[in-house]
Coordinates of C-alpha atoms and ligand atoms in Angstrom, one line a residue:
M1 CA -16.3 20.1 -35.4
I2 CA -19.7 20.1 -33.5
Q3 CA -22.2 22.8 -34.9
P4 CA -23.3 25.4 -32.5
L5 CA -26.7 25.0 -31.3
K6 CA -29.1 27.6 -33.0
I7 CA -31.0 29.2 -30.4
A8 CA -33.7 32.0 -29.8
V9 CA -34.1 33.8 -26.5
I10 CA -37.7 35.1 -25.8
G11 CA -37.6 38.0 -23.4
A12 CA -34.3 39.0 -24.3
T13 CA -34.6 42.5 -22.8
G14 CA -35.8 41.3 -19.1
R15 CA -33.8 40.9 -16.1
T16 CA -33.4 37.1 -16.8
G17 CA -33.7 36.9 -20.6
S18 CA -31.0 39.5 -20.9
R19 CA -28.4 37.4 -19.0
V20 CA -29.5 34.1 -21.1
A21 CA -28.7 36.3 -24.5
A22 CA -25.6 37.6 -22.8
L23 CA -24.2 34.3 -21.8
A24 CA -25.4 32.6 -25.1
A25 CA -23.8 35.1 -27.3
T26 CA -20.3 34.5 -25.8
D27 CA -20.5 30.7 -25.7
P28 CA -19.2 28.9 -28.8
R29 CA -21.9 26.1 -27.9
F30 CA -24.6 28.3 -29.1
Q31 CA -25.3 30.5 -32.2
L32 CA -27.8 33.2 -30.6
V33 CA -30.1 33.6 -33.9
A34 CA -32.9 35.7 -32.3
R35 CA -33.2 37.9 -29.4
V36 CA -37.4 38.5 -29.0
D37 CA -39.1 40.6 -26.7
R38 CA -42.5 42.3 -26.6
A39 CA -41.7 44.8 -29.2
R40 CA -40.8 42.0 -31.8
A41 CA -42.7 39.2 -30.7
E42 CA -44.7 39.0 -34.3
E43 CA -41.5 37.8 -36.1
F44 CA -41.1 35.1 -33.9
E45 CA -43.3 32.6 -36.0
D46 CA -40.8 32.9 -38.7
E47 CA -37.6 32.6 -36.5
A48 CA -39.0 29.7 -34.5
G49 CA -38.3 27.4 -37.6
A50 CA -34.8 28.6 -38.0
V51 CA -33.7 27.6 -34.2
R52 CA -33.6 24.2 -32.8
V53 CA -34.5 25.7 -29.4
A54 CA -36.1 28.6 -28.0
V55 CA -35.6 29.6 -24.2
D56 CA -38.3 31.8 -22.8
F57 CA -38.5 34.2 -19.7
T58 CA -41.4 36.4 -20.1
T59 CA -45.2 36.0 -18.8
P60 CA -47.8 33.3 -18.4
E61 CA -49.9 34.7 -21.6
S62 CA -46.8 35.1 -24.0
C63 CA -45.1 31.6 -22.8
V64 CA -47.9 29.6 -23.9
R65 CA -48.5 31.4 -27.1
F66 CA -44.5 30.9 -27.9
A67 CA -44.6 27.3 -26.9
A68 CA -47.6 26.6 -29.3
A69 CA -45.6 28.5 -32.0
C70 CA -42.5 26.3 -31.3
A71 CA -44.9 23.2 -31.2
R72 CA -46.1 24.2 -34.8
R73 CA -42.2 24.6 -36.0
K74 CA -41.1 21.4 -34.4
T75 CA -38.6 23.5 -32.1
A76 CA -37.8 22.4 -28.8
F77 CA -39.3 25.0 -25.9
V78 CA -37.4 25.7 -22.5
T79 CA -39.2 28.0 -20.3
G80 CA -38.6 29.5 -16.8
T81 CA -41.8 31.6 -16.8
T82 CA -43.6 31.2 -13.6
G83 CA -47.4 32.1 -12.4
L84 CA -49.0 29.9 -15.1
T85 CA -52.7 29.0 -14.4
V86 CA -53.9 25.5 -14.6
V87 CA -55.4 26.2 -18.3
Q88 CA -51.9 27.5 -19.3
R89 CA -50.1 24.7 -17.8
A90 CA -52.6 22.3 -19.8
Q91 CA -51.5 24.6 -23.0
L92 CA -47.8 23.9 -22.1
A93 CA -48.5 20.2 -21.8
A94 CA -50.3 20.2 -25.3
A95 CA -47.2 21.7 -26.9
A96 CA -45.0 19.0 -25.1
K97 CA -46.9 16.3 -27.1
K98 CA -45.5 17.5 -30.3
V99 CA -42.0 18.7 -29.2
P100 CA -39.8 18.5 -26.0
V101 CA -40.5 21.3 -23.7
F102 CA -38.4 21.6 -20.5
A103 CA -40.3 24.0 -17.8
A104 CA -38.7 24.7 -14.4
P105 CA -39.5 27.6 -11.9
N106 CA -36.2 27.4 -10.9
F107 CA -33.1 26.6 -13.0
S108 CA -30.4 26.6 -10.2
R109 CA -28.8 23.4 -9.6
G110 CA -28.7 24.2 -5.8
M111 CA -32.3 24.8 -5.8
T112 CA -33.3 21.7 -7.7
L113 CA -31.3 19.7 -5.0
T114 CA -33.1 21.4 -2.2
L115 CA -36.5 20.4 -3.9
H116 CA -35.1 16.6 -3.9
L117 CA -33.9 17.2 -0.2
A118 CA -37.1 18.7 0.9
A119 CA -39.3 15.6 -0.3
E120 CA -36.6 13.4 1.6
A121 CA -36.9 15.5 4.9
A122 CA -40.9 15.5 4.7
R123 CA -40.8 11.7 4.5
R124 CA -38.5 11.4 7.4
L125 CA -40.1 14.0 9.8
P126 CA -43.5 12.9 10.0
G127 CA -45.6 15.2 12.5
Y128 CA -43.3 18.1 12.0
D129 CA -44.7 21.5 10.9
A130 CA -43.4 22.6 7.5
A131 CA -43.4 26.3 6.3
I132 CA -41.7 28.4 3.7
V133 CA -40.5 31.8 3.6
E134 CA -39.6 33.2 0.2
T135 CA -38.1 36.8 -0.6
H136 CA -37.5 38.4 -4.1
H137 CA -37.0 41.8 -5.6
K138 CA -40.1 44.1 -5.9
G139 CA -40.6 43.8 -9.5
K140 CA -41.6 40.1 -9.3
K141 CA -45.1 39.5 -10.3
D142 CA -46.3 36.4 -9.0
A143 CA -46.5 35.6 -5.2
P144 CA -45.8 32.9 -4.0
S145 CA -42.9 32.3 -6.3
G146 CA -43.0 29.4 -8.7
T147 CA -40.2 27.9 -6.8
A148 CA -42.0 28.2 -3.4
L149 CA -45.0 26.3 -4.8
R150 CA -42.9 23.6 -6.3
L151 CA -41.1 23.3 -2.8
A152 CA -44.7 23.0 -1.0
Q153 CA -45.4 20.3 -3.9
A154 CA -42.2 18.4 -2.8
V155 CA -43.1 18.4 1.1
R156 CA -46.7 17.0 0.0
E157 CA -45.1 14.4 -2.1
G158 CA -42.6 13.5 0.6
R159 CA -45.7 13.2 3.1
A160 CA -47.8 11.6 0.6
D161 CA -50.7 14.2 1.7
D162 CA -52.6 17.2 0.2
A163 CA -52.0 19.6 3.2
A164 CA -51.1 23.0 2.4
V165 CA -47.8 24.5 3.2
P166 CA -48.0 28.0 4.7
T167 CA -45.8 30.1 2.8
A168 CA -44.8 33.7 3.5
S169 CA -43.7 35.9 0.5
L170 CA -41.5 39.1 1.0
R171 CA -40.8 41.4 -1.8
L172 CA -37.6 43.6 -0.9
A173 CA -35.3 45.7 -2.8
D174 CA -33.4 43.7 -5.5
V175 CA -33.1 40.5 -3.9
V176 CA -32.7 37.9 -6.7
G177 CA -34.1 34.8 -4.7
E178 CA -34.3 33.3 -1.5
H179 CA -36.0 30.3 -0.1
A180 CA -36.0 28.5 3.3
L181 CA -38.1 25.5 4.1
T182 CA -38.2 24.7 7.8
F183 CA -39.3 21.8 9.5
A184 CA -40.4 22.3 13.1
G185 CA -40.7 19.6 15.8
F186 CA -41.2 20.6 19.3
D187 CA -37.8 20.1 20.2
E188 CA -35.9 20.9 17.3
S189 CA -36.3 22.4 13.8
L190 CA -34.4 21.8 10.4
T191 CA -34.1 24.6 7.8
L192 CA -33.0 23.9 4.1
A193 CA -32.2 27.2 2.8
H194 CA -31.2 28.3 -0.6
R195 CA -30.0 31.7 -2.2
A196 CA -29.5 32.9 -5.6
E197 CA -26.5 35.2 -5.8
S198 CA -26.8 36.3 -9.2
R199 CA -29.5 35.7 -12.0
D200 CA -26.7 33.8 -14.0
A201 CA -27.6 31.0 -11.9
F202 CA -30.7 30.8 -13.7
A203 CA -29.5 31.9 -17.1
R204 CA -26.6 29.0 -17.1
G205 CA -29.1 26.3 -15.9
A206 CA -31.6 27.4 -18.8
L207 CA -28.8 27.2 -21.4
E208 CA -27.8 23.9 -20.0
A209 CA -31.5 23.0 -20.2
A210 CA -31.5 23.9 -23.7
L211 CA -28.5 21.7 -24.7
W212 CA -30.2 18.8 -22.9
T213 CA -33.7 19.3 -24.5
V214 CA -32.8 19.1 -28.0
G215 CA -33.0 15.8 -29.4
K216 CA -35.3 14.7 -26.7
K217 CA -38.7 12.8 -27.1
P218 CA -41.8 15.2 -27.1
G219 CA -42.7 15.5 -23.4
L220 CA -42.6 17.7 -20.4
Y221 CA -39.3 17.8 -18.9
D222 CA -37.6 19.7 -15.7
M223 CA -34.5 20.0 -13.8
L224 CA -35.0 16.9 -12.0
D225 CA -34.9 14.9 -15.0
M226 CA -31.6 16.8 -16.2
M227 CA -30.0 16.2 -12.7
G228 CA -31.0 12.5 -12.8
L229 CA -33.3 13.1 -9.5
R230 CA -36.5 11.6 -10.4
Ligands
LIG301 P1 -38.9 41.0 -16.8 O1 -40.3 41.7 -16.7 O2 -37.6 41.6 -16.4 O3 -38.6 40.4 -18.4 C1 -39.6 40.2 -19.2 C2 -39.1 40.0 -20.6 O4 -40.5 39.4 -21.2 C3 -39.0 41.4 -21.5 O5 -37.9 41.2 -22.2 C4 -40.3 41.6 -22.2 O6 -40.2 42.4 -23.4 C5 -40.7 40.2 -22.6 N1 -42.1 40.0 -22.8 C6 -43.2 40.4 -22.2 N2 -44.3 39.9 -22.8 C7 -44.1 39.7 -24.0 C8 -44.7 39.0 -25.3 N3 -46.1 39.2 -25.2 N4 -44.0 38.8 -26.3 C9 -42.6 38.9 -26.1 N5 -41.7 39.3 -25.1 C10 -42.4 39.5 -24.0 O7 -39.3 39.6 -16.0 P2 -38.1 38.5 -15.5 O8 -37.8 39.0 -14.1 O9 -37.0 38.1 -16.0 O10 -38.8 37.3 -15.2 C11 -39.5 36.4 -16.2 C12 -40.3 35.5 -16.0 O11 -39.3 34.4 -15.5 C13 -41.2 35.5 -14.6 O12 -42.2 34.8 -14.7 C14 -40.2 35.0 -13.4 O13 -40.8 34.4 -12.2 C15 -39.4 34.0 -14.0 N6 -38.0 33.5 -13.6 C16 -37.9 32.2 -13.6 C17 -36.4 31.9 -13.0 C18 -36.3 30.2 -13.3 O14 -35.1 30.1 -12.9 N7 -36.9 29.6 -13.9 C19 -35.7 32.9 -12.9 C20 -36.1 34.2 -12.8 C21 -37.3 34.3 -13.4

């Protein structure tokens, strides 16, 4: 019988991490060894050595600290935390030299396919104006969302230029996550839109990413790698 994957969930009392922990606890493919949150962060240094992978949904500051702890303990690290600075992204990349690190601003498969389509649309619609509108709940700390930043990057990659993509961020009630990317020409427009109906879309994707990441070579991976869309 295949042994269940020993996993830690960091941010396990948060909006997203609590769903990851709940799904992992009832999935026979996983053994949930540690639920980490702000109150028990110190204990993770020991716990990191007892799991094969840690899944993080916390804050940029703690994300990079946990990534470094995982690198020291040779534990794979999966993070959905957004809003990392350039320096924090470099710290994540440093951890990825020692262990596999999977970092995705959005773990939903539908949104990942949207990123792929965004680059393709930008390539095929030269001269069209592109703009993004993203909507999230009022508790979200970063704006624009990490997903909106990634969508803008996909447009730039498709166009092969560095031009900014105008982005509007709305913070309304308890909206889980909505993104719409519009390409406007003079006679028509095309909109790619995605709506996450529940945080389980992210939680399930993060658990799939955990299974996929364990055993990979050190390096930085994302959903496009997992879905074979690179
Ligand atoms: P939240 O505020 O509901 O939860 C944050 C959790 O982090 C809490 O459990 C808290 O205890 C823990 N935490 C904070 N600081 C800590 C520390 N120093 N040590 C240990 N634990 C600490 O947040 P949320 O809405 O779940 O979002 C968390 C992050 O995930 C945000 O950056 C958000 O943008 C991102 N997010 C990503 C995706 C995705 O698919 N990639 C989806 C949803 C949210």
